[in-house]
Amino acid sequence: MNNNRLWAWLIFALGAAYFIVPLLATFEFSLRMRRGEYSFDAYASVFADPRFAASFGYSVLIGLCTIVVGVLVVVPAVYFVRLRMPWLKPFMEFITLLPLVIPALVLVYGYIRLYNSSSLIPLTGSALGTDILLTGAYVTLALPYMYRAVDNGMRTIDIGTLTEAAQIMGASQWQIIVQIILPNILVAILSGAFLTFAIVIGEFTIASLLNRPAFGPYLVGIGTNRAYEPAALAIISFIITWGAMGMINLLGRFAPRTSPRTD
Amino acid sequence: MASEFLRVQNLTKTFGTTTVVKGVSFAFGKGEFISLLGPSGCGKTTILRMIAGFENPSAGSIVVDGQDITSLKPNQRQLGMVFQAYALFPNLTVGDNIGFGLKIAGLPAEQRRVRIADMLKLIGLSGYEKRYPYELSGGQQQRVALARAIAPSPRMLLLDEPLSALDAKIRVSLREEIRAIQLDLGITTVFVTHDQEEALSISDRIVVMNAGSIEQLGAPHEIYNKPASRFVASFVGQLNNIDAIVTDAAAKTVTIDGQAARVPALPADAKGPVTLTLRPEVLAVGARDGNDITLAGTIADVTFLGSVIRLRVSLGRNMVSLDTFNDQRTVPPARGEPITISLAGKDLLVLQG
Amino acid sequence: MDDIEAWPGTMTDTNTAPHSRRIPWDALAVAPFIVFAVMFLFLPTLSLIGAAFTDRQGHFTFDNIVGLGAGQIVSAYWISIRISGASALLGALIGLAITLAIIRGRLPAPLRSAVMTFSGVASNFAGVPLAFAFIATLGRLGLVTIILRTVFGFDLYRSGFNLLSFWGLTLTYLYFQIPLMILIIAPAVDGLKKEWSEAAQMLGASPWQFWRYIGLPILWPSFLGTLSLLFANAFGAIATAWALTGSNLNIVTVLLYNQIRGDALQNPGLGAALALGMILITSLANIIYLVVANRAERWMK
Ligand SMILES: Nc1ncnc2c1ncn2[C@@H]1O[C@H](COP(=O)(O)OP(=O)(O)OP(=O)(O)O)[C@@H](O)[C@H]1O
Ligand SMILES: [Mg+2]
């Protein structure tokens, strides 16, 4: 039995080393900017760069738009499919798996061909159009995660029973959604939102191909021109990702459950 | 006891700071069917798992067939076990599940097939060999689990509440089937249950446990008729408690809600209030030969149970239950009706304290 | 309303309430999702497939597909497949080992939740910052490289290692592949009932025999499913590789990226064919999984 635990600890220790060493090394590297001593100069340099604030702000904005659009697209669809059209569910599952199978690079190639300035829907013709396209692309990218988060949320609160109960009490369809369903799946939606945020914030491929001044392309630019700032930016990115995931964890503790199922 | 086959000596298990099994000892002969009976959390499963080898005893020893197995690994003990939740391997067919132990033991495929067929016949599931566990009902799965456990001819069979996940009807038929197979194979069996009826109906002997200790060990009729403690009396079977006032200890008379009764079992030094107990089945409606105590009361509740009707009779402050057979030609008694019941004073037990 | 009626989503409405005048909520609610899927998934993919079979004059042709046989393209595919395969397989095996250690090895519960949280973070810590982190770790001036040289006297780069190589990239990809595996396989490992291993032990099986006949076969479909997901995940990745190596590494995503930016292949049809090939390869990984899962379906509920 002790043998058993020993191998477990050994594997855990090796894994932990692989994951922690790069973080430590990056942190150490980010402090090396000033010759001969450790300093936070690299961080100061990053924060002093106006392009950092601009590109980060832009990505946050696009991230928020992505979340709003994603929620509007996913939540009603999942709700009505669960409630009224369960036969559509396999189809939805299939669609939401596609972004995991078709590489983002391929999709963006399709967008550029389809929505170029000489096409029927010339989204890439203007900055605003391109922002819309970028948002759409990010919603697609986040679709599998958003869908799963919302779907899980609706499963644990058993929306069917909730809806019926509300109908018996005479609530309208609209009241049901706004007053009963949304508050109950808020935690699930927020989890999906934070995950979306984590995926979108440093995304490089799509933003760079659509020529948008996002955080991802900015990072690559810094990477080719600077030595220590990239390490500082990696640490900052890691902290942002950690923050988003930490929020999801925290939210999970407040998730409502109406039907404590033991199966 | 013909020859001692299983001996558990001073078995103790401590989790952290709580001792859940407190120095339990018992011994059984070959081929006996033993039930460990007790309320939830009393340590039955823990004892069984120590016998199986999944928990290390904090103290004590376990001897099977003359071999001390206390420190053997589970896979070296040659015991068979049936779990509460079937625990069939989902990725193997019924046949492969039953044959798993034989395969591990290195039995050639041909002999394995024969043994599997025998086992399927024994549990009445011939022809189910190629099915997967999820294609079977709960009762069928549990029978396959039983066949899997006995296929390698283990020295002893351990069952941990194997019937509690099944519905009432199947529970009864399957327990009879288990007993029949056990008698047929003559395999020593330890059966854990918290259902007293189950234990009473199929065991050779019962170990009644409470809070980690043995309360009583004996054959079903001994446990039921001569409970060794108040706990056993109330845990095994239905029991009526009657509060009475001693009127004359020497003459062994008491009053029950104002009605006089003579209790032969009354100790000479009894005085004031005492608690009398009796089984529902010793009470009769109306008079009966040999019943020397009659009590008048009103019917407080009637529960129709099919062949039996259970009455709750209020004698004033006391309430007793009794069962009468359902007679199709008469209307069952109704709530609120007056009723006379009788019993034999010698059936009354006196609980001290 | 008429064109909305044409969506498949309205069909239940006609089932439940034929000719009713009330607003078809069901259809309206599902419509955005379907419009979205068509605009951002189906049409782009179809347009690429079409383009892959079209020449510059707009005629049907197989030339683009044949063009994929060019040496540089084949080798780009091959390197991509090898890196994705290696990082997926290693990621899956190591991830499974770590999951088993945490769950079956009964490591303390707080450790387990810490690992799960960290996996959530690390699986999303991909792309450019990951490349920066590995440059700071295993690059020529990275901490580990320096420590190996100054403390252990071992020159990593002189021994043939290069972060910008097959193994360097695989090692980097593992940083998000392993956590992804842990996240996806943990519920499956949790689903392995304690009683199964106990039942096997009672029947005389050693721990190894339990895993050989019961544990691993039960995990196999989930394992394979995750493996194909990890493969697709690495196969489509470009940001990490790009930030590590710029346009130097000849993997298929970099090739396609360059094609999109500036028509590197001098033929848009060939670019589309390249994309089609990528879809086919990731689909194939999924189809293999589906076939295996389907065979296992016989015993899975
Ligand atoms: N691994 C463990 N760690 C700590 N306490 C335990 C452990 N296993 C059992 N216990 C405790 O030991 C006591 C006896 O448990 P056991 O499972 O033997 O009861 P039982 O008689 O089988 O009850 P039931 O009828 O509910 O199955 C319980 O209070 C239980 O909480
Ligand atoms: Mg138990």
PDB file of C-alpha atoms in Angstrom, chain B residues 1-173:
ATOM      1  CA  MET B   1     -19.838 -26.942  15.760  1.00  0.00           C
ATOM      2  CA  ALA B   2     -18.410 -29.752  13.687  1.00  0.00           C
ATOM      3  CA  SER B   3     -15.026 -28.292  12.835  1.00  0.00           C
ATOM      4  CA  GLU B   4     -13.981 -24.723  13.139  1.00  0.00           C
ATOM      5  CA  PHE B   5     -13.531 -23.102   9.729  1.00  0.00           C
ATOM      6  CA  LEU B   6     -13.541 -19.352  10.280  1.00  0.00           C
ATOM      7  CA  ARG B   7     -12.191 -17.783  13.436  1.00  0.00           C
ATOM      8  CA  VAL B   8     -12.141 -14.052  14.018  1.00  0.00           C
ATOM      9  CA  GLN B   9     -10.225 -13.184  17.163  1.00  0.00           C
ATOM     10  CA  ASN B  10     -10.327  -9.843  18.952  1.00  0.00           C
ATOM     11  CA  LEU B  11     -10.747  -7.994  15.678  1.00  0.00           C
ATOM     12  CA  THR B  12     -10.396  -4.224  16.088  1.00  0.00           C
ATOM     13  CA  LYS B  13     -10.406  -1.369  13.612  1.00  0.00           C
ATOM     14  CA  THR B  14      -9.674   2.252  14.358  1.00  0.00           C
ATOM     15  CA  PHE B  15     -10.114   5.035  11.818  1.00  0.00           C
ATOM     16  CA  GLY B  16      -8.239   8.058  13.083  1.00  0.00           C
ATOM     17  CA  THR B  17      -9.461   8.411  16.627  1.00  0.00           C
ATOM     18  CA  THR B  18     -12.721   6.472  16.387  1.00  0.00           C
ATOM     19  CA  THR B  19     -12.790   2.740  16.964  1.00  0.00           C
ATOM     20  CA  VAL B  20     -15.518   1.328  14.736  1.00  0.00           C
ATOM     21  CA  VAL B  21     -14.906  -2.379  15.450  1.00  0.00           C
ATOM     22  CA  LYS B  22     -14.156  -3.123  19.077  1.00  0.00           C
ATOM     23  CA  GLY B  23     -12.482  -6.453  19.732  1.00  0.00           C
ATOM     24  CA  VAL B  24     -14.921  -8.709  17.927  1.00  0.00           C
ATOM     25  CA  SER B  25     -14.460 -12.492  18.225  1.00  0.00           C
ATOM     26  CA  PHE B  26     -16.469 -15.322  16.733  1.00  0.00           C
ATOM     27  CA  ALA B  27     -15.969 -18.732  15.180  1.00  0.00           C
ATOM     28  CA  PHE B  28     -17.966 -20.738  12.691  1.00  0.00           C
ATOM     29  CA  GLY B  29     -17.958 -24.189  11.207  1.00  0.00           C
ATOM     30  CA  LYS B  30     -17.615 -25.245   7.606  1.00  0.00           C
ATOM     31  CA  GLY B  31     -20.691 -24.706   5.466  1.00  0.00           C
ATOM     32  CA  GLU B  32     -22.439 -22.357   7.868  1.00  0.00           C
ATOM     33  CA  PHE B  33     -24.405 -19.384   6.665  1.00  0.00           C
ATOM     34  CA  ILE B  34     -23.642 -16.512   9.005  1.00  0.00           C
ATOM     35  CA  SER B  35     -25.298 -13.109   8.984  1.00  0.00           C
ATOM     36  CA  LEU B  36     -23.792  -9.957  10.422  1.00  0.00           C
ATOM     37  CA  LEU B  37     -26.843  -7.955  11.448  1.00  0.00           C
ATOM     38  CA  GLY B  38     -26.918  -4.477  12.881  1.00  0.00           C
ATOM     39  CA  PRO B  39     -27.977  -0.887  12.341  1.00  0.00           C
ATOM     40  CA  SER B  40     -26.263   1.372   9.836  1.00  0.00           C
ATOM     41  CA  GLY B  41     -22.740   2.344  10.808  1.00  0.00           C
ATOM     42  CA  CYS B  42     -22.250  -0.410  13.381  1.00  0.00           C
ATOM     43  CA  GLY B  43     -19.173  -1.782  11.585  1.00  0.00           C
ATOM     44  CA  LYS B  44     -20.533  -4.742   9.602  1.00  0.00           C
ATOM     45  CA  THR B  45     -18.961  -3.704   6.330  1.00  0.00           C
ATOM     46  CA  THR B  46     -15.710  -2.932   8.079  1.00  0.00           C
ATOM     47  CA  ILE B  47     -15.544  -6.462   9.510  1.00  0.00           C
ATOM     48  CA  LEU B  48     -16.322  -7.982   6.121  1.00  0.00           C
ATOM     49  CA  ARG B  49     -13.695  -5.847   4.430  1.00  0.00           C
ATOM     50  CA  MET B  50     -11.122  -6.906   6.988  1.00  0.00           C
ATOM     51  CA  ILE B  51     -11.954 -10.536   6.266  1.00  0.00           C
ATOM     52  CA  ALA B  52     -11.657  -9.773   2.550  1.00  0.00           C
ATOM     53  CA  GLY B  53      -8.349  -7.972   3.074  1.00  0.00           C
ATOM     54  CA  PHE B  54      -9.330  -4.473   1.952  1.00  0.00           C
ATOM     55  CA  GLU B  55      -8.844  -3.021   5.419  1.00  0.00           C
ATOM     56  CA  ASN B  56      -5.959  -3.835   7.728  1.00  0.00           C
ATOM     57  CA  PRO B  57      -7.161  -4.700  11.232  1.00  0.00           C
ATOM     58  CA  SER B  58      -5.759  -2.439  13.928  1.00  0.00           C
ATOM     59  CA  ALA B  59      -5.590  -5.538  16.121  1.00  0.00           C
ATOM     60  CA  GLY B  60      -6.738  -9.144  16.105  1.00  0.00           C
ATOM     61  CA  SER B  61      -6.513 -12.009  13.679  1.00  0.00           C
ATOM     62  CA  ILE B  62      -8.525 -13.862  11.070  1.00  0.00           C
ATOM     63  CA  VAL B  63      -8.045 -17.583  10.530  1.00  0.00           C
ATOM     64  CA  VAL B  64      -9.653 -19.464   7.659  1.00  0.00           C
ATOM     65  CA  ASP B  65      -9.412 -23.227   7.502  1.00  0.00           C
ATOM     66  CA  GLY B  66      -6.456 -23.253   9.870  1.00  0.00           C
ATOM     67  CA  GLN B  67      -4.526 -20.596   7.908  1.00  0.00           C
ATOM     68  CA  ASP B  68      -3.911 -17.172   9.417  1.00  0.00           C
ATOM     69  CA  ILE B  69      -4.849 -14.806   6.591  1.00  0.00           C
ATOM     70  CA  THR B  70      -4.649 -11.571   8.573  1.00  0.00           C
ATOM     71  CA  SER B  71      -1.703 -10.208   6.614  1.00  0.00           C
ATOM     72  CA  LEU B  72      -2.391 -11.774   3.206  1.00  0.00           C
ATOM     73  CA  LYS B  73      -3.251  -9.579   0.238  1.00  0.00           C
ATOM     74  CA  PRO B  74      -6.876  -9.808  -0.934  1.00  0.00           C
ATOM     75  CA  ASN B  75      -5.878 -11.608  -4.121  1.00  0.00           C
ATOM     76  CA  GLN B  76      -4.108 -14.320  -2.125  1.00  0.00           C
ATOM     77  CA  ARG B  77      -6.992 -15.169   0.188  1.00  0.00           C
ATOM     78  CA  GLN B  78      -9.084 -17.299  -2.185  1.00  0.00           C
ATOM     79  CA  LEU B  79     -12.343 -15.815  -0.991  1.00  0.00           C
ATOM     80  CA  GLY B  80     -15.338 -14.771  -3.069  1.00  0.00           C
ATOM     81  CA  MET B  81     -17.182 -11.505  -2.613  1.00  0.00           C
ATOM     82  CA  VAL B  82     -20.459 -10.031  -3.814  1.00  0.00           C
ATOM     83  CA  PHE B  83     -20.877  -6.270  -3.581  1.00  0.00           C
ATOM     84  CA  GLN B  84     -23.923  -4.180  -2.904  1.00  0.00           C
ATOM     85  CA  ALA B  85     -23.848  -2.421  -6.271  1.00  0.00           C
ATOM     86  CA  TYR B  86     -23.135  -5.551  -8.386  1.00  0.00           C
ATOM     87  CA  ALA B  87     -19.720  -4.273  -9.484  1.00  0.00           C
ATOM     88  CA  LEU B  88     -19.744  -6.363 -12.644  1.00  0.00           C
ATOM     89  CA  PHE B  89     -16.984  -5.426 -15.070  1.00  0.00           C
ATOM     90  CA  PRO B  90     -18.872  -3.332 -17.666  1.00  0.00           C
ATOM     91  CA  ASN B  91     -16.484  -4.083 -20.490  1.00  0.00           C
ATOM     92  CA  LEU B  92     -16.806  -7.859 -20.202  1.00  0.00           C
ATOM     93  CA  THR B  93     -19.714 -10.053 -21.207  1.00  0.00           C
ATOM     94  CA  VAL B  94     -21.606 -12.080 -18.638  1.00  0.00           C
ATOM     95  CA  GLY B  95     -19.576 -15.128 -19.600  1.00  0.00           C
ATOM     96  CA  ASP B  96     -16.253 -13.296 -19.328  1.00  0.00           C
ATOM     97  CA  ASN B  97     -17.280 -11.795 -15.998  1.00  0.00           C
ATOM     98  CA  ILE B  98     -17.992 -15.234 -14.583  1.00  0.00           C
ATOM     99  CA  GLY B  99     -14.841 -16.618 -16.147  1.00  0.00           C
ATOM    100  CA  PHE B 100     -12.568 -13.795 -14.936  1.00  0.00           C
ATOM    101  CA  GLY B 101     -11.372 -15.531 -11.789  1.00  0.00           C
ATOM    102  CA  LEU B 102     -10.803 -18.764 -13.718  1.00  0.00           C
ATOM    103  CA  LYS B 103      -8.777 -16.915 -16.351  1.00  0.00           C
ATOM    104  CA  ILE B 104      -6.633 -15.293 -13.668  1.00  0.00           C
ATOM    105  CA  ALA B 105      -6.121 -18.730 -12.138  1.00  0.00           C
ATOM    106  CA  GLY B 106      -4.870 -19.897 -15.549  1.00  0.00           C
ATOM    107  CA  LEU B 107      -7.634 -22.383 -16.321  1.00  0.00           C
ATOM    108  CA  PRO B 108      -7.581 -23.413 -20.011  1.00  0.00           C
ATOM    109  CA  ALA B 109     -10.293 -21.888 -22.173  1.00  0.00           C
ATOM    110  CA  GLU B 110     -12.089 -25.194 -22.702  1.00  0.00           C
ATOM    111  CA  GLN B 111     -12.518 -25.936 -18.999  1.00  0.00           C
ATOM    112  CA  ARG B 112     -13.453 -22.334 -18.440  1.00  0.00           C
ATOM    113  CA  ARG B 113     -16.297 -22.594 -20.920  1.00  0.00           C
ATOM    114  CA  VAL B 114     -17.673 -25.662 -19.177  1.00  0.00           C
ATOM    115  CA  ARG B 115     -17.514 -24.020 -15.768  1.00  0.00           C
ATOM    116  CA  ILE B 116     -19.161 -20.839 -17.062  1.00  0.00           C
ATOM    117  CA  ALA B 117     -22.002 -22.863 -18.548  1.00  0.00           C
ATOM    118  CA  ASP B 118     -22.443 -24.699 -15.224  1.00  0.00           C
ATOM    119  CA  MET B 119     -22.543 -21.432 -13.339  1.00  0.00           C
ATOM    120  CA  LEU B 120     -25.049 -19.876 -15.735  1.00  0.00           C
ATOM    121  CA  LYS B 121     -27.259 -22.919 -15.276  1.00  0.00           C
ATOM    122  CA  LEU B 122     -26.918 -22.661 -11.504  1.00  0.00           C
ATOM    123  CA  ILE B 123     -28.182 -19.068 -11.499  1.00  0.00           C
ATOM    124  CA  GLY B 124     -30.815 -19.748 -14.142  1.00  0.00           C
ATOM    125  CA  LEU B 125     -29.294 -17.486 -16.792  1.00  0.00           C
ATOM    126  CA  SER B 126     -28.270 -19.990 -19.443  1.00  0.00           C
ATOM    127  CA  GLY B 127     -28.091 -18.286 -22.813  1.00  0.00           C
ATOM    128  CA  TYR B 128     -27.114 -14.901 -21.351  1.00  0.00           C
ATOM    129  CA  GLU B 129     -23.425 -15.572 -21.808  1.00  0.00           C
ATOM    130  CA  LYS B 130     -22.844 -13.049 -24.591  1.00  0.00           C
ATOM    131  CA  ARG B 131     -24.753 -10.180 -23.000  1.00  0.00           C
ATOM    132  CA  TYR B 132     -23.147  -7.166 -21.403  1.00  0.00           C
ATOM    133  CA  PRO B 133     -23.986  -6.239 -17.802  1.00  0.00           C
ATOM    134  CA  TYR B 134     -25.979  -3.153 -18.764  1.00  0.00           C
ATOM    135  CA  GLU B 135     -28.337  -5.393 -20.730  1.00  0.00           C
ATOM    136  CA  LEU B 136     -29.410  -7.181 -17.538  1.00  0.00           C
ATOM    137  CA  SER B 137     -31.825  -6.217 -14.785  1.00  0.00           C
ATOM    138  CA  GLY B 138     -30.509  -5.530 -11.305  1.00  0.00           C
ATOM    139  CA  GLY B 139     -31.540  -8.952 -10.056  1.00  0.00           C
ATOM    140  CA  GLN B 140     -29.876 -10.674 -13.001  1.00  0.00           C
ATOM    141  CA  GLN B 141     -26.712  -8.647 -12.536  1.00  0.00           C
ATOM    142  CA  GLN B 142     -26.541  -9.629  -8.900  1.00  0.00           C
ATOM    143  CA  ARG B 143     -26.951 -13.292  -9.804  1.00  0.00           C
ATOM    144  CA  VAL B 144     -24.108 -12.963 -12.292  1.00  0.00           C
ATOM    145  CA  ALA B 145     -22.035 -11.320  -9.550  1.00  0.00           C
ATOM    146  CA  LEU B 146     -22.793 -14.313  -7.347  1.00  0.00           C
ATOM    147  CA  ALA B 147     -21.781 -16.722 -10.093  1.00  0.00           C
ATOM    148  CA  ARG B 148     -18.583 -14.753 -10.679  1.00  0.00           C
ATOM    149  CA  ALA B 149     -17.729 -14.965  -6.997  1.00  0.00           C
ATOM    150  CA  ILE B 150     -18.278 -18.716  -6.693  1.00  0.00           C
ATOM    151  CA  ALA B 151     -16.926 -19.783 -10.082  1.00  0.00           C
ATOM    152  CA  PRO B 152     -13.308 -20.157  -8.871  1.00  0.00           C
ATOM    153  CA  SER B 153     -14.557 -22.279  -5.932  1.00  0.00           C
ATOM    154  CA  PRO B 154     -13.502 -19.888  -3.167  1.00  0.00           C
ATOM    155  CA  ARG B 155     -13.015 -21.132   0.383  1.00  0.00           C
ATOM    156  CA  MET B 156     -15.614 -18.751   1.659  1.00  0.00           C
ATOM    157  CA  LEU B 157     -18.222 -16.374   0.274  1.00  0.00           C
ATOM    158  CA  LEU B 158     -18.627 -12.795   1.525  1.00  0.00           C
ATOM    159  CA  LEU B 159     -21.742 -10.802   0.700  1.00  0.00           C
ATOM    160  CA  ASP B 160     -22.188  -7.150   1.649  1.00  0.00           C
ATOM    161  CA  GLU B 161     -25.861  -6.239   1.517  1.00  0.00           C
ATOM    162  CA  PRO B 162     -26.144  -7.886  -1.890  1.00  0.00           C
ATOM    163  CA  LEU B 163     -29.896  -7.411  -2.025  1.00  0.00           C
ATOM    164  CA  SER B 164     -30.369  -3.852  -0.825  1.00  0.00           C
ATOM    165  CA  ALA B 165     -30.244  -2.320  -4.305  1.00  0.00           C
ATOM    166  CA  LEU B 166     -33.114  -4.533  -5.509  1.00  0.00           C
ATOM    167  CA  ASP B 167     -36.839  -4.097  -5.139  1.00  0.00           C
ATOM    168  CA  ALA B 168     -38.804  -5.976  -2.515  1.00  0.00           C
ATOM    169  CA  LYS B 169     -40.076  -8.930  -4.562  1.00  0.00           C
ATOM    170  CA  ILE B 170     -36.746  -9.797  -6.122  1.00  0.00           C
ATOM    171  CA  ARG B 171     -35.061  -9.310  -2.791  1.00  0.00           C
ATOM    172  CA  VAL B 172     -37.062 -12.172  -1.324  1.00  0.00           C
ATOM    173  CA  SER B 173     -36.752 -14.550  -4.264  1.00  0.00           C
TER     174      SER B 173
END
